[in-house]
Amino acid sequence: MGIHDDGTLDGATPQKDEAALTLERRSLFGLGLASAAIGAAATGLLTPASAQAQTAAKSKLHIVKERGKLIVGTGSTNPPWHFQDASGKLVGMDIDLARLLAKGLFDDYEKVEFVLQGSDARIPSLVTDKVDIVVQWMTVTPGRAQQVEFTVPYYREGVGLLMLARGGKFKNYEELKAAGKDVTVGGMQNVFLEEWIRKALPQAKVDAFDSPDAAMQALNARRIDASMQDQSAMRWLMQQAPGRFVDSGFGWMPNSYASAVKPGDPIWLNWVNTVYKEAMMGVDFDYFAASYKKWFGIDLPIPKVGFPQEFA
């Protein structure tokens, strides 16, 4: 439900997603193989062990292993999630996660092929097997969950208010709210902009801009008091220009980012979830924590030793 740097937003249903792009889920058996397996089982030729092996052989996990590389759908224009650095290399939090999956599969972070795509191609690329997984700042919604299967979330997004650290009229959210109608907040033009801003600041004036860059220019010129942004984008901007910008201290409209796989393959989904969970809480925590620090400036607490705290 956040507004992204490419001007897209995530809605509650697939239809709403595409309508709001002005701002931004297989059977394990092929039909013939399924029939053959059923026939063999009926004649006593398929033992439980061989049936399990046949099912496992159909998993994307085994297909990817045999191919020798992972194919990932992602983007290239939305820092800090996926973008090209000064050397032209694809980097970002989504890219780090994709490389971690390749490391788990092949013991090689580089055995991954990235398919660059727009946000509207994420689900089609999965269901047509163009990619093995989508790692592309994808918001979890009930509508999308009818078409793809989501992994465990790896980030909780939300919107916030970016302000100038020096020279602005207000210093934090409390001052913004207290000022009432004397506050002007800008953001990327879309049908939800005023509604979203007024969830946080009911009396604020709202100024809509054609692009995120235009909103930032207005903030730098002090024509607006704050810019509504995704909180990940805010953290990235504060990382890039230390001391220039500050978070107002209030965030709202939370939504979860997760990766997505084609439905009907529990082996593949379980494997990806295992990698993500152990990155957040186990053997690959250092890698995951370094990515959070680099892209968001967030220091993750070291998981407690003893009883797994995720089950506490």
PDB file of N, CA and C in Angstrom, residues 61-129:
ATOM      1  N   LEU A  61      12.714 -26.886  -6.980  1.00  0.00           N
ATOM      2  CA  LEU A  61      14.017 -27.016  -6.321  1.00  0.00           C
ATOM      3  C   LEU A  61      14.948 -27.903  -7.138  1.00  0.00           C
ATOM      4  N   HIS A  62      14.452 -29.053  -7.588  1.00  0.00           N
ATOM      5  CA  HIS A  62      15.280 -29.984  -8.344  1.00  0.00           C
ATOM      6  C   HIS A  62      15.521 -29.509  -9.777  1.00  0.00           C
ATOM      7  N   ILE A  63      14.538 -28.843 -10.341  1.00  0.00           N
ATOM      8  CA  ILE A  63      14.720 -28.280 -11.684  1.00  0.00           C
ATOM      9  C   ILE A  63      15.829 -27.243 -11.688  1.00  0.00           C
ATOM     10  N   VAL A  64      15.801 -26.365 -10.691  1.00  0.00           N
ATOM     11  CA  VAL A  64      16.826 -25.315 -10.591  1.00  0.00           C
ATOM     12  C   VAL A  64      18.204 -25.930 -10.360  1.00  0.00           C
ATOM     13  N   LYS A  65      18.273 -26.924  -9.479  1.00  0.00           N
ATOM     14  CA  LYS A  65      19.559 -27.578  -9.198  1.00  0.00           C
ATOM     15  C   LYS A  65      20.130 -28.215 -10.461  1.00  0.00           C
ATOM     16  N   GLU A  66      19.294 -28.869 -11.242  1.00  0.00           N
ATOM     17  CA  GLU A  66      19.762 -29.501 -12.477  1.00  0.00           C
ATOM     18  C   GLU A  66      20.177 -28.467 -13.515  1.00  0.00           C
ATOM     19  N   ARG A  67      19.473 -27.348 -13.556  1.00  0.00           N
ATOM     20  CA  ARG A  67      19.810 -26.296 -14.512  1.00  0.00           C
ATOM     21  C   ARG A  67      21.148 -25.652 -14.203  1.00  0.00           C
ATOM     22  N   GLY A  68      21.448 -25.512 -12.913  1.00  0.00           N
ATOM     23  CA  GLY A  68      22.734 -24.935 -12.523  1.00  0.00           C
ATOM     24  C   GLY A  68      22.720 -23.453 -12.258  1.00  0.00           C
ATOM     25  N   LYS A  69      21.538 -22.850 -12.305  1.00  0.00           N
ATOM     26  CA  LYS A  69      21.431 -21.430 -11.960  1.00  0.00           C
ATOM     27  C   LYS A  69      19.997 -21.143 -11.543  1.00  0.00           C
ATOM     28  N   LEU A  70      19.822 -20.089 -10.764  1.00  0.00           N
ATOM     29  CA  LEU A  70      18.516 -19.619 -10.313  1.00  0.00           C
ATOM     30  C   LEU A  70      18.087 -18.456 -11.187  1.00  0.00           C
ATOM     31  N   ILE A  71      16.831 -18.443 -11.621  1.00  0.00           N
ATOM     32  CA  ILE A  71      16.311 -17.337 -12.432  1.00  0.00           C
ATOM     33  C   ILE A  71      15.326 -16.539 -11.576  1.00  0.00           C
ATOM     34  N   VAL A  72      15.630 -15.277 -11.382  1.00  0.00           N
ATOM     35  CA  VAL A  72      14.894 -14.417 -10.450  1.00  0.00           C
ATOM     36  C   VAL A  72      14.290 -13.227 -11.183  1.00  0.00           C
ATOM     37  N   GLY A  73      13.019 -13.005 -10.971  1.00  0.00           N
ATOM     38  CA  GLY A  73      12.378 -11.804 -11.486  1.00  0.00           C
ATOM     39  C   GLY A  73      12.537 -10.665 -10.493  1.00  0.00           C
ATOM     40  N   THR A  74      12.992  -9.524 -10.987  1.00  0.00           N
ATOM     41  CA  THR A  74      13.198  -8.369 -10.114  1.00  0.00           C
ATOM     42  C   THR A  74      13.175  -7.098 -10.950  1.00  0.00           C
ATOM     43  N   GLY A  75      13.442  -5.970 -10.312  1.00  0.00           N
ATOM     44  CA  GLY A  75      13.477  -4.694 -11.010  1.00  0.00           C
ATOM     45  C   GLY A  75      14.877  -4.107 -11.013  1.00  0.00           C
ATOM     46  N   SER A  76      14.997  -2.887 -11.526  1.00  0.00           N
ATOM     47  CA  SER A  76      16.324  -2.267 -11.624  1.00  0.00           C
ATOM     48  C   SER A  76      16.310  -0.766 -11.385  1.00  0.00           C
ATOM     49  N   THR A  77      15.198  -0.219 -10.927  1.00  0.00           N
ATOM     50  CA  THR A  77      15.113   1.245 -10.846  1.00  0.00           C
ATOM     51  C   THR A  77      14.598   1.765  -9.516  1.00  0.00           C
ATOM     52  N   ASN A  78      14.597   0.925  -8.468  1.00  0.00           N
ATOM     53  CA  ASN A  78      13.967   1.344  -7.220  1.00  0.00           C
ATOM     54  C   ASN A  78      14.860   1.128  -6.003  1.00  0.00           C
ATOM     55  N   PRO A  79      15.802   2.040  -5.762  1.00  0.00           N
ATOM     56  CA  PRO A  79      16.624   1.921  -4.559  1.00  0.00           C
ATOM     57  C   PRO A  79      15.777   2.115  -3.313  1.00  0.00           C
ATOM     58  N   PRO A  80      16.085   1.448  -2.225  1.00  0.00           N
ATOM     59  CA  PRO A  80      17.234   0.567  -2.016  1.00  0.00           C
ATOM     60  C   PRO A  80      16.940  -0.901  -2.291  1.00  0.00           C
ATOM     61  N   TRP A  81      15.903  -1.200  -3.074  1.00  0.00           N
ATOM     62  CA  TRP A  81      15.484  -2.585  -3.275  1.00  0.00           C
ATOM     63  C   TRP A  81      16.180  -3.255  -4.448  1.00  0.00           C
ATOM     64  N   HIS A  82      16.217  -2.598  -5.586  1.00  0.00           N
ATOM     65  CA  HIS A  82      16.840  -3.156  -6.787  1.00  0.00           C
ATOM     66  C   HIS A  82      17.159  -1.995  -7.723  1.00  0.00           C
ATOM     67  N   PHE A  83      18.436  -1.793  -7.992  1.00  0.00           N
ATOM     68  CA  PHE A  83      18.850  -0.690  -8.846  1.00  0.00           C
ATOM     69  C   PHE A  83      20.288  -0.931  -9.297  1.00  0.00           C
ATOM     70  N   GLN A  84      20.729  -0.168 -10.260  1.00  0.00           N
ATOM     71  CA  GLN A  84      22.098  -0.283 -10.753  1.00  0.00           C
ATOM     72  C   GLN A  84      22.969   0.770 -10.081  1.00  0.00           C
ATOM     73  N   ASP A  85      24.125   0.320  -9.578  1.00  0.00           N
ATOM     74  CA  ASP A  85      25.034   1.269  -8.937  1.00  0.00           C
ATOM     75  C   ASP A  85      25.835   2.025  -9.989  1.00  0.00           C
ATOM     76  N   ALA A  86      26.786   2.820  -9.545  1.00  0.00           N
ATOM     77  CA  ALA A  86      27.548   3.668 -10.462  1.00  0.00           C
ATOM     78  C   ALA A  86      28.301   2.861 -11.516  1.00  0.00           C
ATOM     79  N   SER A  87      28.648   1.611 -11.187  1.00  0.00           N
ATOM     80  CA  SER A  87      29.373   0.760 -12.141  1.00  0.00           C
ATOM     81  C   SER A  87      28.440  -0.026 -13.056  1.00  0.00           C
ATOM     82  N   GLY A  88      27.136   0.111 -12.860  1.00  0.00           N
ATOM     83  CA  GLY A  88      26.171  -0.617 -13.659  1.00  0.00           C
ATOM     84  C   GLY A  88      25.772  -1.960 -13.080  1.00  0.00           C
ATOM     85  N   LYS A  89      26.305  -2.310 -11.911  1.00  0.00           N
ATOM     86  CA  LYS A  89      25.988  -3.588 -11.274  1.00  0.00           C
ATOM     87  C   LYS A  89      24.643  -3.505 -10.579  1.00  0.00           C
ATOM     88  N   LEU A  90      23.854  -4.581 -10.683  1.00  0.00           N
ATOM     89  CA  LEU A  90      22.563  -4.647 -10.033  1.00  0.00           C
ATOM     90  C   LEU A  90      22.753  -4.910  -8.541  1.00  0.00           C
ATOM     91  N   VAL A  91      22.203  -4.043  -7.708  1.00  0.00           N
ATOM     92  CA  VAL A  91      22.389  -4.128  -6.259  1.00  0.00           C
ATOM     93  C   VAL A  91      21.069  -3.823  -5.560  1.00  0.00           C
ATOM     94  N   GLY A  92      21.043  -3.998  -4.235  1.00  0.00           N
ATOM     95  CA  GLY A  92      19.880  -3.681  -3.423  1.00  0.00           C
ATOM     96  C   GLY A  92      19.502  -4.830  -2.518  1.00  0.00           C
ATOM     97  N   MET A  93      18.539  -4.608  -1.646  1.00  0.00           N
ATOM     98  CA  MET A  93      18.116  -5.617  -0.686  1.00  0.00           C
ATOM     99  C   MET A  93      17.528  -6.839  -1.386  1.00  0.00           C
ATOM    100  N   ASP A  94      16.675  -6.638  -2.381  1.00  0.00           N
ATOM    101  CA  ASP A  94      16.124  -7.774  -3.119  1.00  0.00           C
ATOM    102  C   ASP A  94      17.227  -8.581  -3.798  1.00  0.00           C
ATOM    103  N   ILE A  95      18.222  -7.901  -4.306  1.00  0.00           N
ATOM    104  CA  ILE A  95      19.328  -8.578  -5.001  1.00  0.00           C
ATOM    105  C   ILE A  95      20.142  -9.395  -4.010  1.00  0.00           C
ATOM    106  N   ASP A  96      20.375  -8.846  -2.815  1.00  0.00           N
ATOM    107  CA  ASP A  96      21.089  -9.599  -1.773  1.00  0.00           C
ATOM    108  C   ASP A  96      20.356 -10.887  -1.422  1.00  0.00           C
ATOM    109  N   LEU A  97      19.026 -10.818  -1.311  1.00  0.00           N
ATOM    110  CA  LEU A  97      18.249 -12.004  -0.984  1.00  0.00           C
ATOM    111  C   LEU A  97      18.315 -13.035  -2.104  1.00  0.00           C
ATOM    112  N   ALA A  98      18.244 -12.594  -3.341  1.00  0.00           N
ATOM    113  CA  ALA A  98      18.350 -13.522  -4.473  1.00  0.00           C
ATOM    114  C   ALA A  98      19.703 -14.211  -4.481  1.00  0.00           C
ATOM    115  N   ARG A  99      20.756 -13.467  -4.218  1.00  0.00           N
ATOM    116  CA  ARG A  99      22.105 -14.065  -4.195  1.00  0.00           C
ATOM    117  C   ARG A  99      22.247 -15.035  -3.026  1.00  0.00           C
ATOM    118  N   LEU A 100      21.582 -14.769  -1.912  1.00  0.00           N
ATOM    119  CA  LEU A 100      21.609 -15.700  -0.786  1.00  0.00           C
ATOM    120  C   LEU A 100      20.947 -17.027  -1.168  1.00  0.00           C
ATOM    121  N   LEU A 101      19.862 -16.968  -1.936  1.00  0.00           N
ATOM    122  CA  LEU A 101      19.233 -18.196  -2.426  1.00  0.00           C
ATOM    123  C   LEU A 101      20.192 -18.970  -3.332  1.00  0.00           C
ATOM    124  N   ALA A 102      20.905 -18.260  -4.219  1.00  0.00           N
ATOM    125  CA  ALA A 102      21.873 -18.928  -5.091  1.00  0.00           C
ATOM    126  C   ALA A 102      22.990 -19.570  -4.282  1.00  0.00           C
ATOM    127  N   LYS A 103      23.422 -18.887  -3.234  1.00  0.00           N
ATOM    128  CA  LYS A 103      24.454 -19.445  -2.368  1.00  0.00           C
ATOM    129  C   LYS A 103      23.959 -20.739  -1.716  1.00  0.00           C
ATOM    130  N   GLY A 104      22.715 -20.762  -1.264  1.00  0.00           N
ATOM    131  CA  GLY A 104      22.153 -21.958  -0.647  1.00  0.00           C
ATOM    132  C   GLY A 104      22.001 -23.104  -1.628  1.00  0.00           C
ATOM    133  N   LEU A 105      21.746 -22.787  -2.892  1.00  0.00           N
ATOM    134  CA  LEU A 105      21.571 -23.812  -3.915  1.00  0.00           C
ATOM    135  C   LEU A 105      22.891 -24.352  -4.446  1.00  0.00           C
ATOM    136  N   PHE A 106      23.838 -23.462  -4.710  1.00  0.00           N
ATOM    137  CA  PHE A 106      25.050 -23.828  -5.451  1.00  0.00           C
ATOM    138  C   PHE A 106      26.348 -23.467  -4.737  1.00  0.00           C
ATOM    139  N   ASP A 107      26.230 -22.955  -3.498  1.00  0.00           N
ATOM    140  CA  ASP A 107      27.404 -22.459  -2.788  1.00  0.00           C
ATOM    141  C   ASP A 107      28.127 -21.395  -3.603  1.00  0.00           C
ATOM    142  N   ASP A 108      27.347 -20.584  -4.314  1.00  0.00           N
ATOM    143  CA  ASP A 108      27.911 -19.558  -5.186  1.00  0.00           C
ATOM    144  C   ASP A 108      26.887 -18.431  -5.325  1.00  0.00           C
ATOM    145  N   TYR A 109      27.215 -17.275  -4.794  1.00  0.00           N
ATOM    146  CA  TYR A 109      26.304 -16.138  -4.842  1.00  0.00           C
ATOM    147  C   TYR A 109      26.013 -15.667  -6.271  1.00  0.00           C
ATOM    148  N   GLU A 110      26.894 -16.004  -7.199  1.00  0.00           N
ATOM    149  CA  GLU A 110      26.779 -15.479  -8.554  1.00  0.00           C
ATOM    150  C   GLU A 110      25.945 -16.344  -9.490  1.00  0.00           C
ATOM    151  N   LYS A 111      25.540 -17.529  -9.065  1.00  0.00           N
ATOM    152  CA  LYS A 111      24.793 -18.416  -9.967  1.00  0.00           C
ATOM    153  C   LYS A 111      23.309 -18.059  -9.976  1.00  0.00           C
ATOM    154  N   VAL A 112      23.060 -16.837 -10.391  1.00  0.00           N
ATOM    155  CA  VAL A 112      21.696 -16.331 -10.482  1.00  0.00           C
ATOM    156  C   VAL A 112      21.580 -15.467 -11.730  1.00  0.00           C
ATOM    157  N   GLU A 113      20.508 -15.643 -12.450  1.00  0.00           N
ATOM    158  CA  GLU A 113      20.189 -14.810 -13.615  1.00  0.00           C
ATOM    159  C   GLU A 113      19.002 -13.933 -13.253  1.00  0.00           C
ATOM    160  N   PHE A 114      19.145 -12.644 -13.459  1.00  0.00           N
ATOM    161  CA  PHE A 114      18.077 -11.713 -13.135  1.00  0.00           C
ATOM    162  C   PHE A 114      17.284 -11.359 -14.386  1.00  0.00           C
ATOM    163  N   VAL A 115      15.980 -11.499 -14.291  1.00  0.00           N
ATOM    164  CA  VAL A 115      15.074 -11.064 -15.354  1.00  0.00           C
ATOM    165  C   VAL A 115      14.451  -9.749 -14.897  1.00  0.00           C
ATOM    166  N   LEU A 116      14.821  -8.672 -15.556  1.00  0.00           N
ATOM    167  CA  LEU A 116      14.337  -7.356 -15.157  1.00  0.00           C
ATOM    168  C   LEU A 116      12.937  -7.137 -15.714  1.00  0.00           C
ATOM    169  N   GLN A 117      12.035  -6.688 -14.858  1.00  0.00           N
ATOM    170  CA  GLN A 117      10.636  -6.578 -15.248  1.00  0.00           C
ATOM    171  C   GLN A 117       9.954  -5.473 -14.463  1.00  0.00           C
ATOM    172  N   GLY A 118       8.858  -4.980 -14.983  1.00  0.00           N
ATOM    173  CA  GLY A 118       8.047  -4.020 -14.276  1.00  0.00           C
ATOM    174  C   GLY A 118       7.214  -4.702 -13.204  1.00  0.00           C
ATOM    175  N   SER A 119       6.646  -3.920 -12.310  1.00  0.00           N
ATOM    176  CA  SER A 119       5.839  -4.480 -11.234  1.00  0.00           C
ATOM    177  C   SER A 119       4.636  -5.250 -11.759  1.00  0.00           C
ATOM    178  N   ASP A 120       4.087  -4.828 -12.897  1.00  0.00           N
ATOM    179  CA  ASP A 120       2.910  -5.488 -13.444  1.00  0.00           C
ATOM    180  C   ASP A 120       3.225  -6.853 -14.049  1.00  0.00           C
ATOM    181  N   ALA A 121       4.521  -7.191 -14.230  1.00  0.00           N
ATOM    182  CA  ALA A 121       4.909  -8.476 -14.817  1.00  0.00           C
ATOM    183  C   ALA A 121       5.250  -9.521 -13.771  1.00  0.00           C
ATOM    184  N   ARG A 122       5.189  -9.172 -12.495  1.00  0.00           N
ATOM    185  CA  ARG A 122       5.630 -10.101 -11.460  1.00  0.00           C
ATOM    186  C   ARG A 122       4.833 -11.396 -11.448  1.00  0.00           C
ATOM    187  N   ILE A 123       3.512 -11.318 -11.423  1.00  0.00           N
ATOM    188  CA  ILE A 123       2.689 -12.528 -11.393  1.00  0.00           C
ATOM    189  C   ILE A 123       2.716 -13.263 -12.734  1.00  0.00           C
ATOM    190  N   PRO A 124       2.554 -12.578 -13.876  1.00  0.00           N
ATOM    191  CA  PRO A 124       2.631 -13.291 -15.155  1.00  0.00           C
ATOM    192  C   PRO A 124       3.944 -14.038 -15.372  1.00  0.00           C
ATOM    193  N   SER A 125       5.049 -13.473 -14.955  1.00  0.00           N
ATOM    194  CA  SER A 125       6.334 -14.150 -15.166  1.00  0.00           C
ATOM    195  C   SER A 125       6.447 -15.421 -14.344  1.00  0.00           C
ATOM    196  N   LEU A 126       5.776 -15.457 -13.198  1.00  0.00           N
ATOM    197  CA  LEU A 126       5.770 -16.665 -12.360  1.00  0.00           C
ATOM    198  C   LEU A 126       4.884 -17.751 -12.958  1.00  0.00           C
ATOM    199  N   VAL A 127       3.665 -17.407 -13.285  1.00  0.00           N
ATOM    200  CA  VAL A 127       2.711 -18.423 -13.722  1.00  0.00           C
ATOM    201  C   VAL A 127       3.050 -18.986 -15.098  1.00  0.00           C
ATOM    202  N   THR A 128       3.875 -18.285 -15.871  1.00  0.00           N
ATOM    203  CA  THR A 128       4.324 -18.796 -17.165  1.00  0.00           C
ATOM    204  C   THR A 128       5.713 -19.412 -17.088  1.00  0.00           C
ATOM    205  N   ASP A 129       6.253 -19.568 -15.882  1.00  0.00           N
ATOM    206  CA  ASP A 129       7.568 -20.182 -15.649  1.00  0.00           C
ATOM    207  C   ASP A 129       8.714 -19.435 -16.319  1.00  0.00           C
TER     208      ASP A 129
END
